[in-house]
Tab-separated table of C-alpha atoms and ligand atoms in Angstrom:
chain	number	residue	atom	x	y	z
A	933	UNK	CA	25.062	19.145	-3.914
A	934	UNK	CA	22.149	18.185	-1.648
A	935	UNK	CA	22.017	14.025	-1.100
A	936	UNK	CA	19.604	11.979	-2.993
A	937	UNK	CA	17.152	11.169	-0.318
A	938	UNK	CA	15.377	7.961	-1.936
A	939	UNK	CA	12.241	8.122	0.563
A	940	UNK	CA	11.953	11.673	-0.121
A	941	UNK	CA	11.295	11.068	-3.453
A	942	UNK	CA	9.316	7.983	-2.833
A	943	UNK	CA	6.845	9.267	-0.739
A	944	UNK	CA	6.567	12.843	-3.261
A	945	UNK	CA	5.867	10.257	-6.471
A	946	UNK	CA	3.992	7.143	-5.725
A	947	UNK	CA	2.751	7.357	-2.471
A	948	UNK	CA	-0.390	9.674	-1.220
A	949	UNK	CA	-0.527	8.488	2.060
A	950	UNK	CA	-3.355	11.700	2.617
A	951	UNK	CA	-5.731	10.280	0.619
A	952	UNK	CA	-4.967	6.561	1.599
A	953	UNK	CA	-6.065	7.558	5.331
A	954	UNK	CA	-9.794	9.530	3.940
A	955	UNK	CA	-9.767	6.399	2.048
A	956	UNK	CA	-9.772	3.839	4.604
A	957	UNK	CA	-12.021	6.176	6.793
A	958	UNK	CA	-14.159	5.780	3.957
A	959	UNK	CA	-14.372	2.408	3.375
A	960	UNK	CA	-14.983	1.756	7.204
A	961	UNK	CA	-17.639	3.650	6.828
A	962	UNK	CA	-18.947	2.192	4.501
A	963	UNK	CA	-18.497	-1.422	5.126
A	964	UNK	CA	-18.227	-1.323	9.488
A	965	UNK	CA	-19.920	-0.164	12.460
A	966	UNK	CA	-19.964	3.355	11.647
A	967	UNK	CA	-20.547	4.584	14.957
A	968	UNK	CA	-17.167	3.343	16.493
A	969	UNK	CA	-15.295	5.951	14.803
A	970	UNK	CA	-15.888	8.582	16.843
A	971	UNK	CA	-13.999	6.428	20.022
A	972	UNK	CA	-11.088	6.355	17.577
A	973	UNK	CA	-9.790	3.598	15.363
A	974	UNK	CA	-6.596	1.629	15.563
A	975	UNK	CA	-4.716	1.135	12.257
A	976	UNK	CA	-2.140	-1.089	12.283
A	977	UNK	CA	0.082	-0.539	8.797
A	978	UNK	CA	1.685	-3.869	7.537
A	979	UNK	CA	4.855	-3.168	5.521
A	980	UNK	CA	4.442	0.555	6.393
A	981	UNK	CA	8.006	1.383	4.901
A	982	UNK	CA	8.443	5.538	6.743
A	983	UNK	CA	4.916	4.636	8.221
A	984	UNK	CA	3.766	7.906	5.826
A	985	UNK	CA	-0.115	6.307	6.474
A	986	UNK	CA	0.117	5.863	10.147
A	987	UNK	CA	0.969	9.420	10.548
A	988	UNK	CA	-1.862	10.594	8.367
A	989	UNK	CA	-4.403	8.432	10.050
A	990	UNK	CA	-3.818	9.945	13.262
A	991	UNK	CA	-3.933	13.234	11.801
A	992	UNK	CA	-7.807	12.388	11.060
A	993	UNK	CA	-9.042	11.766	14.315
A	994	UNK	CA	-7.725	13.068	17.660
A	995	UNK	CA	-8.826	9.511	18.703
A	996	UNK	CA	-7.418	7.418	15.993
A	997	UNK	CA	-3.987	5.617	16.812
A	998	UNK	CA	-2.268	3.430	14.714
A	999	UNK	CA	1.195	1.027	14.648
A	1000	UNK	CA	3.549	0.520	11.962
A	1001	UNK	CA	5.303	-2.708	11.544
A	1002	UNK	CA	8.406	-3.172	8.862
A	1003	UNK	CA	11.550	-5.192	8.860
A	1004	UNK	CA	13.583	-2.125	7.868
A	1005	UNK	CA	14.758	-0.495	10.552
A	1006	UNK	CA	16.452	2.178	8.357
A	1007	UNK	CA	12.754	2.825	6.631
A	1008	UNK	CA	11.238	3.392	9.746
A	1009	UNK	CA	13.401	5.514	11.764
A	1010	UNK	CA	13.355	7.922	8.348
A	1011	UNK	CA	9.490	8.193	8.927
A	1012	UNK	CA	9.930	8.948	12.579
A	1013	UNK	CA	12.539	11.438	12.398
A	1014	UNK	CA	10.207	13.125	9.576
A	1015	UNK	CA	7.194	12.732	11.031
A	1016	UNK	CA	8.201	14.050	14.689
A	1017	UNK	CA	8.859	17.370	12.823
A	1018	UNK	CA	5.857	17.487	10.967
A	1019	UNK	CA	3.303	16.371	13.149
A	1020	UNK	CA	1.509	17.526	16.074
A	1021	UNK	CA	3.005	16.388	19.334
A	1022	UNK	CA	-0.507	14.613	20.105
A	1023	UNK	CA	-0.775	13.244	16.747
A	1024	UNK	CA	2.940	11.705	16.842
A	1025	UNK	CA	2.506	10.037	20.245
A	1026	UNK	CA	-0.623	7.604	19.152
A	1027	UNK	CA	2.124	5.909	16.624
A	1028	UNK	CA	3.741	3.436	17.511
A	1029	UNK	CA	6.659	2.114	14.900
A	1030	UNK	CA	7.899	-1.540	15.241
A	1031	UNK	CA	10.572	-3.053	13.198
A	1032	UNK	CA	9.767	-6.718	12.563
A	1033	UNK	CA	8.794	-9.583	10.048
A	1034	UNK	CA	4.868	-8.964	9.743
A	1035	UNK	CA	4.945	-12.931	9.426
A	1036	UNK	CA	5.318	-13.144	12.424
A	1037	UNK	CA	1.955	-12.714	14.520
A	1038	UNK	CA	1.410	-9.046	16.363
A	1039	UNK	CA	-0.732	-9.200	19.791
A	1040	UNK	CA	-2.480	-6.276	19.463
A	1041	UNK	CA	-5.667	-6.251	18.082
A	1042	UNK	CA	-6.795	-3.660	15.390
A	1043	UNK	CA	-9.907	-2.177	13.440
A	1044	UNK	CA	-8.104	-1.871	10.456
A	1045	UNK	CA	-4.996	-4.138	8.665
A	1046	UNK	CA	-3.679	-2.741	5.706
A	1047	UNK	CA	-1.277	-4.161	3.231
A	1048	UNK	CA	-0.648	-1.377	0.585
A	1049	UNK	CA	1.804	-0.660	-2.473
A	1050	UNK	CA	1.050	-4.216	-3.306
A	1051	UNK	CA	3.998	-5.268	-0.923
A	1052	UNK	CA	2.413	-8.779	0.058
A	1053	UNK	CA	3.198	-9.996	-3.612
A	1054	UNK	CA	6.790	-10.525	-2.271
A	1055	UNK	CA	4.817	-13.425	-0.508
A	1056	UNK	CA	4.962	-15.662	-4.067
A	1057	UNK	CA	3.390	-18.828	-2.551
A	1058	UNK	CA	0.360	-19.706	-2.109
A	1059	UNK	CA	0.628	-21.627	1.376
A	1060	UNK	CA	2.613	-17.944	2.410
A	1061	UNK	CA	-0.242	-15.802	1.840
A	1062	UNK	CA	-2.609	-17.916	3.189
A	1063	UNK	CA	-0.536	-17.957	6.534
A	1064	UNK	CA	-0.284	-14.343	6.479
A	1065	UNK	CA	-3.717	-13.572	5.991
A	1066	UNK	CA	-4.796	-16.210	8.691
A	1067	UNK	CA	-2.790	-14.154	10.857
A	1068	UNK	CA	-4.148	-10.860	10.197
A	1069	UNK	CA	-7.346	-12.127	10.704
A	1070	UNK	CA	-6.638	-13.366	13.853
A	1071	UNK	CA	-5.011	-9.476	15.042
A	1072	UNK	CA	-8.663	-7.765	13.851
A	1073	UNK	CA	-11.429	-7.029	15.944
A	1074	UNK	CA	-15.000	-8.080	15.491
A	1075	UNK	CA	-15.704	-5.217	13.371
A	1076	UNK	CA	-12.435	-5.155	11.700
A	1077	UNK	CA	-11.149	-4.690	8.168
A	1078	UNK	CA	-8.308	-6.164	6.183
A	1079	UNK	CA	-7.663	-3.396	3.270
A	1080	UNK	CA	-5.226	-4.414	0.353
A	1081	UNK	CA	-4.186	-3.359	-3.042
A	1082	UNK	CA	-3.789	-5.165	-6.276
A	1083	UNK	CA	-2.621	-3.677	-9.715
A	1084	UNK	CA	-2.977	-5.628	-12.855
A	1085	UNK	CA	-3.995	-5.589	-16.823
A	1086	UNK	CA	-2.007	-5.946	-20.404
A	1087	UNK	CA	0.165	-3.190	-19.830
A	1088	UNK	CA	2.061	-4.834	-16.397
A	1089	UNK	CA	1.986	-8.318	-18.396
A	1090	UNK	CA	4.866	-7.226	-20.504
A	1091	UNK	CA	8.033	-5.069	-20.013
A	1092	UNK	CA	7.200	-1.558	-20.320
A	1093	UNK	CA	7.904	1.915	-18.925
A	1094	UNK	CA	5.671	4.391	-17.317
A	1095	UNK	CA	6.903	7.873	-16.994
A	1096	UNK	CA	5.417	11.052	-14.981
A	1097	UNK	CA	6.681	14.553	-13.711
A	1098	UNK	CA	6.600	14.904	-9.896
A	1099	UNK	CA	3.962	17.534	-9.037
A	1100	UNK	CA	5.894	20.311	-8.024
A	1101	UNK	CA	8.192	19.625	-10.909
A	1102	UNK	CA	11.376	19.042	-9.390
A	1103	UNK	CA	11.890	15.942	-10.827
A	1104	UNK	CA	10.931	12.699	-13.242
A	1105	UNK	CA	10.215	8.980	-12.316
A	1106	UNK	CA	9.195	5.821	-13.779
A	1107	UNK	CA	7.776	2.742	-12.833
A	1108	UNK	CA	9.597	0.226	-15.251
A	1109	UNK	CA	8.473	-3.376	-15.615
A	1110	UNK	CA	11.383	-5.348	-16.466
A	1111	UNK	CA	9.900	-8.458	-16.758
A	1112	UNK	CA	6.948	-10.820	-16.302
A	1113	UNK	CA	6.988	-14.273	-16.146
A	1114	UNK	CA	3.595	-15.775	-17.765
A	1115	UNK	CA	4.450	-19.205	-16.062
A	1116	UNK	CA	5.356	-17.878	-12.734
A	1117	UNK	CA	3.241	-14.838	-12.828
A	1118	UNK	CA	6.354	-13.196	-11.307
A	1119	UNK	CA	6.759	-9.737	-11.699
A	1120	UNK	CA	10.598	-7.525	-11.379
A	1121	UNK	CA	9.728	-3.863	-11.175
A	1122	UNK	CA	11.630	-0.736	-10.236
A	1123	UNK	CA	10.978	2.723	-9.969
A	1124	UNK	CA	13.895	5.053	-11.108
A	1125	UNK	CA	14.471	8.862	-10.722
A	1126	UNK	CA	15.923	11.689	-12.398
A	1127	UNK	CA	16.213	15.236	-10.470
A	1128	UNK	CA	15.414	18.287	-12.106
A	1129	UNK	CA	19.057	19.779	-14.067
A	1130	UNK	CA	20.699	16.461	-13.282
A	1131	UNK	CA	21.549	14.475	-16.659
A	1132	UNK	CA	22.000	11.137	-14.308
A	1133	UNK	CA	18.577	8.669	-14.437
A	1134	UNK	CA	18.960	6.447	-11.051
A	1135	UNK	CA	18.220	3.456	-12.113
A	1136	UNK	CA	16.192	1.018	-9.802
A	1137	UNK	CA	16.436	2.920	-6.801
A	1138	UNK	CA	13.757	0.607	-5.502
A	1139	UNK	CA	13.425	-2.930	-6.919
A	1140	UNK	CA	10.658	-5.515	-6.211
A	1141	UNK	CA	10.548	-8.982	-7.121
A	1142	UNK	CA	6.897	-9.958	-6.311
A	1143	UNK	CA	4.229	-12.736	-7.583
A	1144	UNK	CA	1.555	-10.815	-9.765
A	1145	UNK	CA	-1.827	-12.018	-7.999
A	1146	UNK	CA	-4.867	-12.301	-9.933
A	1147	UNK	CA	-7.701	-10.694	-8.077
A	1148	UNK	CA	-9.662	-14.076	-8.288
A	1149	UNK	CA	-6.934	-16.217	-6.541
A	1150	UNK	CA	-6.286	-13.359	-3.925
A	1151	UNK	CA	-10.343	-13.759	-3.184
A	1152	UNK	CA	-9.992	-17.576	-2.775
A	1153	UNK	CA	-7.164	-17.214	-0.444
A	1154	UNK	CA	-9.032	-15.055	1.559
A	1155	UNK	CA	-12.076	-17.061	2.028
A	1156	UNK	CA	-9.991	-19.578	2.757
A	1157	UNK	CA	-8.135	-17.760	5.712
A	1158	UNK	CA	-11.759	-17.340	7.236
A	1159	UNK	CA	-13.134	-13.788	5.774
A	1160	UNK	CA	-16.426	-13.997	4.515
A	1161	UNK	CA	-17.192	-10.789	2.852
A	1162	UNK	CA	-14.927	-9.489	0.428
A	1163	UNK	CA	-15.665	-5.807	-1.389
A	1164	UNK	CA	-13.897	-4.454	-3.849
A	1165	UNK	CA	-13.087	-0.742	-4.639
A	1166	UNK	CA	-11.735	0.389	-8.385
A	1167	UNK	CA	-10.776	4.064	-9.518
A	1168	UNK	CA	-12.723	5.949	-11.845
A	1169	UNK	CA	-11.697	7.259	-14.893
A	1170	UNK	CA	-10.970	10.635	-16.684
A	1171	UNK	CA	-12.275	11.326	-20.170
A	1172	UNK	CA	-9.240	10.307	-21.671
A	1173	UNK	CA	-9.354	6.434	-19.823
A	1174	UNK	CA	-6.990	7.075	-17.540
A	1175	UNK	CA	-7.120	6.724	-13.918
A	1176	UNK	CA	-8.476	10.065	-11.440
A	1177	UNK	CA	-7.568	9.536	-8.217
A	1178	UNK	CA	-10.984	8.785	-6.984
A	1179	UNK	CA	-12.149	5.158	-5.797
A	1180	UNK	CA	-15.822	3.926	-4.813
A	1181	UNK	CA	-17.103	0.038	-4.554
A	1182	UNK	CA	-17.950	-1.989	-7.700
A	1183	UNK	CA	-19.260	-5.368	-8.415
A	1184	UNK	CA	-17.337	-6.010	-12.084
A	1185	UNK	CA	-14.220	-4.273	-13.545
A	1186	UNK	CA	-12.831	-3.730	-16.920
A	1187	UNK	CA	-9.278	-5.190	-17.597
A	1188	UNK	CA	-8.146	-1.875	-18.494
A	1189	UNK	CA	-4.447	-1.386	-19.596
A	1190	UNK	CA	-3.191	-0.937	-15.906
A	1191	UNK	CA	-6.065	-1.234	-13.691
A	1192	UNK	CA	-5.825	-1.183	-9.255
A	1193	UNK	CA	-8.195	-2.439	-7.132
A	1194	UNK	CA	-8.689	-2.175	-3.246
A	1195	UNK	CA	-10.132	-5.345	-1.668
A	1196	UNK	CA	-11.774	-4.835	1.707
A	1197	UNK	CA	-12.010	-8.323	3.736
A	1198	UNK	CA	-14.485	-9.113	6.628
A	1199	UNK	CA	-15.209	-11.915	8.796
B	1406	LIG	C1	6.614	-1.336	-1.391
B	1406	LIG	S1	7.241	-0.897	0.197
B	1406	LIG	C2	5.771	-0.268	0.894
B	1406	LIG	C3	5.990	0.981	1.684
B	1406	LIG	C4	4.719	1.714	2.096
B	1406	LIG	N1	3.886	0.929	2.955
B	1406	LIG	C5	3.869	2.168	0.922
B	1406	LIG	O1	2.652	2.112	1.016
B	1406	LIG	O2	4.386	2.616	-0.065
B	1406	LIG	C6	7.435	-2.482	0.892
B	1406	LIG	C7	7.918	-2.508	2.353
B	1406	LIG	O3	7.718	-3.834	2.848
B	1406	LIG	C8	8.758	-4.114	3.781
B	1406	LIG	N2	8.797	-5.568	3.987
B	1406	LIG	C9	9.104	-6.541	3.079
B	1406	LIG	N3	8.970	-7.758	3.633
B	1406	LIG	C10	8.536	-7.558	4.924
B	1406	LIG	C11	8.186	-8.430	6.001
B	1406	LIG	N4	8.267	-9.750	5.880
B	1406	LIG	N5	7.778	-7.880	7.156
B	1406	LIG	C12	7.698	-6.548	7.311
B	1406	LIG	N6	8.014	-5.668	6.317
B	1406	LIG	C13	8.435	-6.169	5.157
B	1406	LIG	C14	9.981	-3.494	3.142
B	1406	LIG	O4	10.998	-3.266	4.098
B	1406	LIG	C15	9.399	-2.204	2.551
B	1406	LIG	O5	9.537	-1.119	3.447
């Protein structure tokens, strides 16, 4: 029997770390100086897990380069020994992969931040996130963006299960909500798996305990740390309500069932 591979699966159910790079090519053109992207752009990728986006953003632009910073060493050195296969040799040399705490401040200055897969909601108070967003906007240039994800509606404010087929079939997965404190706004969430012809479920494969942020109090903290325009992307929906895949900006949002937003932060 081949070993479960939990990244594997991670990064073939929620993560589309293709799409995440064209996005954030998008939005800097949209929102920056449009004509620095053809000297390259550096992304740096806060909580970048296997660093699946860094390795796609390079892939863009024979100029783009882009560092990865997570405390897991483990995470990390699973994206590098993945990526070194996949990639081009050029492509894999403009990442750069460093394990630490992204609390703590990184030198290098960048054209893009991004904080994705919600993971700053492990930061549950408020004097936290303000720190760590003071410090990424210390680490951008000029020009720079700050690009983080939010998720949100009823359907995440009570426990609940959310089940899909991977898309080559080969196996199940769901996002569970276990819990969610309406005091706290404290959120437990896991994401299980069940391979194709195995009768086992793996339960909570990966776990997060995280602070739910309201889009509103994310905006204040943000202002707060010193950026001055915020813009907000939302995902468009199929016929049926649900969401396609495709993002552009908006001004107001429904609070769908399960709704995620993009914010993109200036100074
Ligand atoms: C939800 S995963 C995100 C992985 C990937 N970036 C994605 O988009 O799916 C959260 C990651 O944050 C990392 N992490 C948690 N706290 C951290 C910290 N203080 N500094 C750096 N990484 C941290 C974890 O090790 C984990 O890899």
């Amino acid at each position: 029997m081949i070993k479960f591979d939990p990244h594997h699966y991670y990064l073939q159910s929620v993560q589309s770390p293709d799409h995440d790079a064209e996005l954030l090519a998008d939005m800097y053109r949209t929102h920056s100086d449009k004509k620095l992207i053809q000297q390259g752009l550096l992304l740096r990728e806060d909580f970048a897990g296997t660093a699946a986006l860094c390795f796609e953003w390079v892939k863009l632009n024979s100029k783009h380069s882009a560092i990865g910073l997570d405390i897991d060493k483990k995470a990390l050195a699973w994206g590098d020994k993945f990526y070194a296969k996949q990639s081009k040799k050029g492509d894999y040399a403009r990442v750069e992969l460093k394990a630490m705490d992204v609390l703590h401040a990184h030198k290098v200055k960048a054209d893009l931040i991004c904080a994705l897969n919600f993971s700053y909601f492990f930061l549950k108070q408020r004097q936290d996130i303000l720190k760590y967003f003071k410090e990424v906007r210390a680490a951008l240039k000029p020009e720079g963006l700050f690009i983080l994800d939010a998720f949100g509606g009823p359907e995440y404010m009570t426990p609940s299960e959310d089940k899909r087929r991977s898309a080559d079939g080969s196996f199940t997965f769901w996002w569970v909500v276990e819990r969610y404190d309406a005091i706290t706004s404290e959120i437990d969430c896991r994401i299980d798996f069940q391979v194709k012809g195995e009768t086992l479920r793996r339960k909570g494969v990966f776990r997060y305990h995280w602070r739910l942020w309201g889009l509103r109090e994310l905006c204040d903290i943000l202002q707060e740390a010193g950026f001055k325009k915020l813009h907000f992307w939302a995902e468009g929906l199929d016929k049926k309500g649900h969401g396609n895949g495709r993002f552009k900006e908006v001004q107001s949002e429904e609070n769908c069932q399960a709704w995620l937003t993009y914010i993109v932060a200036q100074s």
